[in-house]
Coordinates of C-alpha atoms and ligand atoms in Angstrom, one line a residue:
M289 CA -22.6 -2.4 -20.1
C290 CA -20.1 0.5 -20.2
C291 CA -16.4 0.3 -19.4
E292 CA -16.9 1.8 -15.9
Q293 CA -19.4 -0.9 -15.0
V294 CA -17.2 -3.6 -16.3
E295 CA -14.1 -2.3 -14.5
R296 CA -16.0 -2.2 -11.2
Q297 CA -17.0 -5.8 -11.6
L298 CA -13.6 -7.1 -12.9
G299 CA -12.4 -8.1 -9.4
R300 CA -15.4 -10.2 -8.7
Y301 CA -15.2 -11.6 -12.3
V302 CA -11.6 -12.7 -11.8
D303 CA -12.5 -14.2 -8.4
D304 CA -15.5 -15.9 -10.0
E305 CA -18.0 -14.3 -7.5
I306 CA -20.6 -13.1 -10.0
S307 CA -23.7 -14.6 -11.5
A308 CA -23.7 -16.3 -14.9
A309 CA -25.8 -13.5 -16.4
E310 CA -23.3 -10.8 -15.2
R311 CA -20.4 -13.0 -16.4
E312 CA -22.0 -13.1 -19.9
K313 CA -22.5 -9.4 -20.0
I314 CA -18.9 -8.8 -19.0
E315 CA -17.6 -11.3 -21.5
T316 CA -19.6 -9.7 -24.3
H317 CA -18.1 -6.3 -23.4
L318 CA -14.6 -7.8 -23.2
G319 CA -15.1 -9.3 -26.7
F320 CA -14.9 -5.9 -28.3
C321 CA -13.2 -3.6 -25.7
S322 CA -9.4 -3.7 -25.7
S323 CA -9.1 -1.3 -22.8
C324 CA -11.1 -3.5 -20.5
Q325 CA -9.2 -6.6 -21.8
A326 CA -6.0 -4.9 -20.8
E327 CA -7.5 -4.1 -17.4
L328 CA -8.5 -7.7 -17.0
E329 CA -5.0 -8.9 -17.9
E330 CA -3.5 -6.5 -15.4
M331 CA -5.8 -7.8 -12.7
R332 CA -5.1 -11.4 -13.6
E333 CA -1.4 -10.7 -13.3
L334 CA -2.0 -9.3 -9.9
V335 CA -4.1 -12.3 -8.9
R336 CA -1.4 -14.6 -10.1
G337 CA 1.0 -12.7 -8.0
I338 CA 3.4 -12.0 -10.9
A339 CA 4.2 -8.7 -9.3
Q340 CA 7.6 -7.0 -9.4
P341 CA 9.5 -7.6 -6.1
P342 CA 9.2 -4.4 -4.0
A343 CA 12.1 -2.0 -4.7
V344 CA 14.3 -1.5 -1.7
T345 CA 13.8 1.9 -0.2
V346 CA 16.4 3.7 1.7
P347 CA 15.5 6.0 4.6
D348 CA 16.6 9.6 3.9
F349 CA 18.9 9.8 6.9
L350 CA 20.9 6.9 5.5
W351 CA 21.4 8.4 2.1
A352 CA 24.1 10.9 3.1
S353 CA 26.0 8.1 4.8
I354 CA 25.6 5.8 1.8
A355 CA 26.7 8.5 -0.6
R356 CA 29.8 9.2 1.5
R357 CA 30.6 5.5 1.7
L358 CA 30.2 5.0 -2.0
D359 CA 32.4 8.0 -2.7
K360 CA 35.0 6.7 -0.3
T361 CA 34.8 3.2 -1.8
D362 CA 35.4 4.6 -5.2
R363 CA 38.4 6.5 -4.3
T364 CA 40.2 4.5 -1.6
I365 CA 39.1 0.9 -1.5
S366 CA 39.7 -0.1 -5.0
P367 CA 39.3 -4.0 -4.7
A368 CA 35.7 -3.4 -3.8
R369 CA 35.0 -1.8 -7.2
P370 CA 35.1 -4.7 -9.6
L371 CA 33.2 -6.9 -7.2
R372 CA 30.5 -4.3 -6.8
R373 CA 30.2 -3.7 -10.5
L374 CA 30.0 -7.4 -11.1
R375 CA 27.3 -8.1 -8.7
F376 CA 25.2 -5.0 -8.9
R377 CA 25.8 -3.9 -12.5
G378 CA 23.2 -1.4 -13.6
A379 CA 21.2 -1.6 -10.4
P380 CA 21.7 1.4 -8.2
W381 CA 19.1 0.3 -5.7
A382 CA 20.9 -3.0 -5.2
I383 CA 24.1 -1.2 -4.6
A384 CA 22.2 1.0 -2.1
A385 CA 20.7 -2.1 -0.5
G386 CA 24.1 -3.7 -0.1
V387 CA 25.4 -0.5 1.5
V388 CA 22.4 -0.2 3.7
L389 CA 23.1 -3.7 4.9
A390 CA 26.7 -2.8 5.6
V391 CA 25.7 0.4 7.2
G392 CA 22.9 -1.3 9.1
L393 CA 25.2 -4.0 10.3
S394 CA 27.9 -1.6 11.5
M395 CA 25.5 0.9 13.0
F396 CA 23.0 -1.2 14.7
G397 CA 24.5 -4.7 14.8
L398 CA 21.5 -6.1 13.0
S399 CA 22.0 -9.3 11.1
S400 CA 19.4 -9.3 8.3
L401 CA 18.8 -7.1 5.3
E402 CA 15.1 -7.6 5.8
S403 CA 15.1 -5.8 9.1
T404 CA 17.2 -2.9 8.0
A405 CA 16.3 -2.1 4.5
H406 CA 12.8 -3.5 4.0
A407 CA 10.6 -3.7 7.0
S408 CA 11.1 -0.3 8.4
T409 CA 9.5 1.5 5.5
V410 CA 6.3 1.8 3.6
D411 CA 6.4 3.8 0.5
F412 CA 3.2 5.5 -0.6
G413 CA 4.9 7.6 -3.2
V414 CA 3.9 5.5 -6.2
L415 CA 0.3 5.5 -5.0
L416 CA 0.2 9.3 -4.4
D417 CA 1.9 10.2 -7.7
A418 CA -0.7 8.4 -9.8
L419 CA -3.8 9.3 -7.8
P420 CA -5.0 12.3 -9.8
L421 CA -5.1 10.3 -13.0
D422 CA -6.8 7.1 -11.8
A423 CA -7.1 6.2 -8.1
Q424 CA -7.8 2.5 -8.7
K425 CA -4.9 2.1 -10.9
A426 CA -2.7 4.0 -8.5
F427 CA -3.8 1.6 -5.7
R428 CA -3.1 -1.4 -7.9
K429 CA 0.4 -0.1 -8.5
F430 CA 0.8 0.1 -4.7
L431 CA -0.5 -3.5 -4.4
M432 CA 1.9 -4.8 -7.0
R433 CA 4.8 -3.1 -5.3
Y434 CA 4.0 -4.9 -2.1
D435 CA 3.4 -8.3 -3.8
A436 CA -0.3 -8.4 -3.1
K437 CA -2.2 -11.7 -3.1
P438 CA -6.0 -11.8 -3.1
S439 CA -7.4 -12.8 0.3
T440 CA -10.6 -12.8 2.2
P441 CA -11.7 -10.9 5.3
V442 CA -11.5 -14.1 7.4
A443 CA -8.1 -15.2 6.0
A444 CA -6.7 -11.7 6.4
K445 CA -7.6 -11.8 10.1
R446 CA -5.7 -15.0 10.4
I447 CA -2.7 -13.9 8.3
A448 CA -2.3 -10.6 10.1
S449 CA -3.4 -11.7 13.6
A450 CA -1.2 -9.2 15.3
L451 CA -2.9 -6.2 13.5
N452 CA -6.0 -4.5 14.8
F453 CA -8.3 -4.0 11.8
D454 CA -11.6 -4.9 10.3
T455 CA -12.8 -5.2 6.7
P456 CA -16.6 -5.2 7.0
P457 CA -18.7 -6.0 3.9
V458 CA -20.2 -2.6 4.1
L459 CA -18.8 0.6 5.6
P460 CA -20.8 3.5 7.0
G461 CA -21.9 5.6 4.1
G462 CA -22.5 2.5 1.9
F463 CA -19.1 1.6 0.6
R464 CA -19.1 -2.1 -0.4
L465 CA -16.1 -4.3 0.0
Q466 CA -14.7 -5.3 -3.4
S467 CA -11.5 -7.1 -2.5
V468 CA -9.1 -7.9 0.3
Y469 CA -5.3 -8.4 -0.3
E470 CA -2.5 -9.8 1.7
L471 CA 0.7 -7.6 1.4
R472 CA 4.3 -8.3 2.0
I473 CA 6.1 -5.3 3.4
G474 CA 9.6 -6.4 3.8
G475 CA 9.5 -9.2 6.4
T476 CA 6.1 -8.2 7.7
R477 CA 2.5 -8.7 6.6
G478 CA 0.0 -6.1 5.8
I479 CA -3.6 -6.1 4.6
A480 CA -5.3 -4.0 2.0
A481 CA -9.0 -3.6 1.2
A482 CA -10.8 -1.9 -1.7
Y483 CA -14.3 -0.5 -1.4
D484 CA -16.8 1.0 -3.9
R485 CA -19.8 3.3 -3.5
D486 CA -21.5 3.7 -6.9
G487 CA -18.1 4.1 -8.6
E488 CA -16.5 6.1 -5.7
F489 CA -13.3 4.3 -4.8
L490 CA -12.1 3.9 -1.2
A491 CA -9.2 1.8 0.0
A492 CA -7.6 0.9 3.4
V493 CA -4.1 -0.4 4.1
F494 CA -3.2 -1.9 7.5
H495 CA 0.4 -2.5 8.4
P496 CA 2.5 -2.6 11.6
P497 CA 3.7 0.9 12.7
M498 CA 7.0 1.6 11.0
K499 CA 9.7 4.1 11.5
H500 CA 9.3 5.5 8.0
E501 CA 6.4 6.0 5.8
K502 CA 7.4 7.7 2.6
F503 CA 5.1 10.0 0.6
G504 CA 7.3 10.9 -2.3
S505 CA 7.2 14.7 -2.9
H506 CA 3.9 15.0 -1.0
E507 CA 3.6 16.7 2.3
N508 CA 2.4 14.7 5.3
L509 CA 0.5 17.0 7.7
P510 CA -1.0 16.4 11.1
C511 CA -4.8 16.0 11.2
V512 CA -7.6 15.1 13.6
I513 CA -10.2 12.4 12.8
G514 CA -12.9 12.2 15.5
D515 CA -11.0 12.4 18.7
H516 CA -7.8 10.9 17.3
C517 CA -4.7 12.5 16.0
G518 CA -3.3 11.3 12.7
H519 CA -1.5 12.4 9.6
K520 CA -2.7 13.0 6.1
V521 CA -1.4 13.7 2.6
Q522 CA -3.8 15.5 0.3
V523 CA -3.6 15.1 -3.5
G524 CA -6.4 17.0 -5.2
E525 CA -9.6 15.8 -3.7
W526 CA -8.0 12.5 -2.5
K527 CA -6.7 12.1 1.0
L528 CA -4.5 9.5 2.5
V529 CA -5.1 9.5 6.2
H530 CA -3.2 7.5 8.8
L531 CA -4.3 6.8 12.4
T532 CA -1.8 4.6 14.3
D533 CA -2.3 2.6 17.5
P534 CA 0.4 0.6 19.2
T535 CA -0.1 -2.4 16.9
T536 CA -1.3 -1.0 13.6
C537 CA -1.2 1.9 11.2
H538 CA -4.6 2.4 9.6
C539 CA -4.2 4.1 6.2
L540 CA -7.4 5.3 4.6
L541 CA -7.4 6.5 1.0
S542 CA -10.6 8.3 0.1
R543 CA -12.4 11.4 -0.9
V544 CA -14.8 11.4 2.1
D545 CA -15.2 14.5 4.2
E546 CA -12.9 14.4 7.2
Q547 CA -15.4 16.0 9.6
S548 CA -18.6 14.4 8.6
E549 CA -18.0 10.9 7.1
M550 CA -14.5 9.9 7.9
P551 CA -14.7 9.3 11.7
A552 CA -17.4 6.6 11.2
V553 CA -15.5 4.9 8.4
M554 CA -12.3 4.9 10.4
A555 CA -14.1 3.5 13.4
A556 CA -15.4 0.6 11.2
I557 CA -11.9 -0.3 10.0
A558 CA -10.0 0.4 13.2
P559 CA -12.4 -1.0 15.8
K560 CA -10.2 -1.2 18.9
L561 CA -8.6 2.2 18.2
T562 CA -12.0 3.9 18.3
E563 CA -14.0 1.9 20.8
T564 CA -12.7 4.1 23.6
G565 CA -14.9 7.2 23.8
P566 CA -13.8 10.8 24.0
T567 CA -14.0 10.8 27.8
S568 CA -12.0 7.7 28.4
D569 CA -8.4 7.8 29.5
H570 CA -6.5 6.5 26.5
H571 CA -3.2 7.6 25.1
H572 CA -1.9 8.3 21.6
P573 CA 1.3 6.5 20.7
Ligands
LIG261 ZN1 0.3 4.2 7.3

């Protein structure tokens, strides 16, 4: 067994979903391969849920206001300084979060940090930046960031019952389901699924529509999949495509061709979105 074969099986190995013979082969390989051992440890960590809490992200439009307020605070409201230092020492994001809370409270009259700083944003920057090096690792980083817990297709449906999505065992084109995860995106739930086709990785993320999806330095451009309008970010041969309906944003990370393969794959993971035909009278949100 080579590293690539082992890596592809690790998820099922951790979930104890492989035969005794496969298990033995993997364990033999793990016995001498430190890189696969590290991979296994990383995956176990993910499974245990010892993920870093998601960093608080701040919508761009709030940054200017935050910067102004911090600046003002420093110069005019001196009693706030030691307190801020004390509580948020060395954690600029925590300071930002506190200010977002304050700004959020005063601007929108909202009462929880969750609804202002967390739940309105999904940040794909970490995923997109690491894509060209290793797509699966990039995806795992994204999973860790959103506190992923292993799940099953059935449990995922129950957990995210408000979302319209499907994680079939096999997708058009022959991609096989490897794993399903439950995500925490601020106060809301999301679902992620990883697929494999002879070593070709494909992943889907489902989350409620949000005001902000962040893509780091990558450009998000309009695109058309089948008869639906969406958005995409392209990084090398990888594409992160989003189609949104009123309940769900369907995010597909893959290398499949947009014209030929992608419409069928998208239809399989976004059933209600695509069940209306091109002639029917439906609207785009
Ligand atoms: Zn999305």
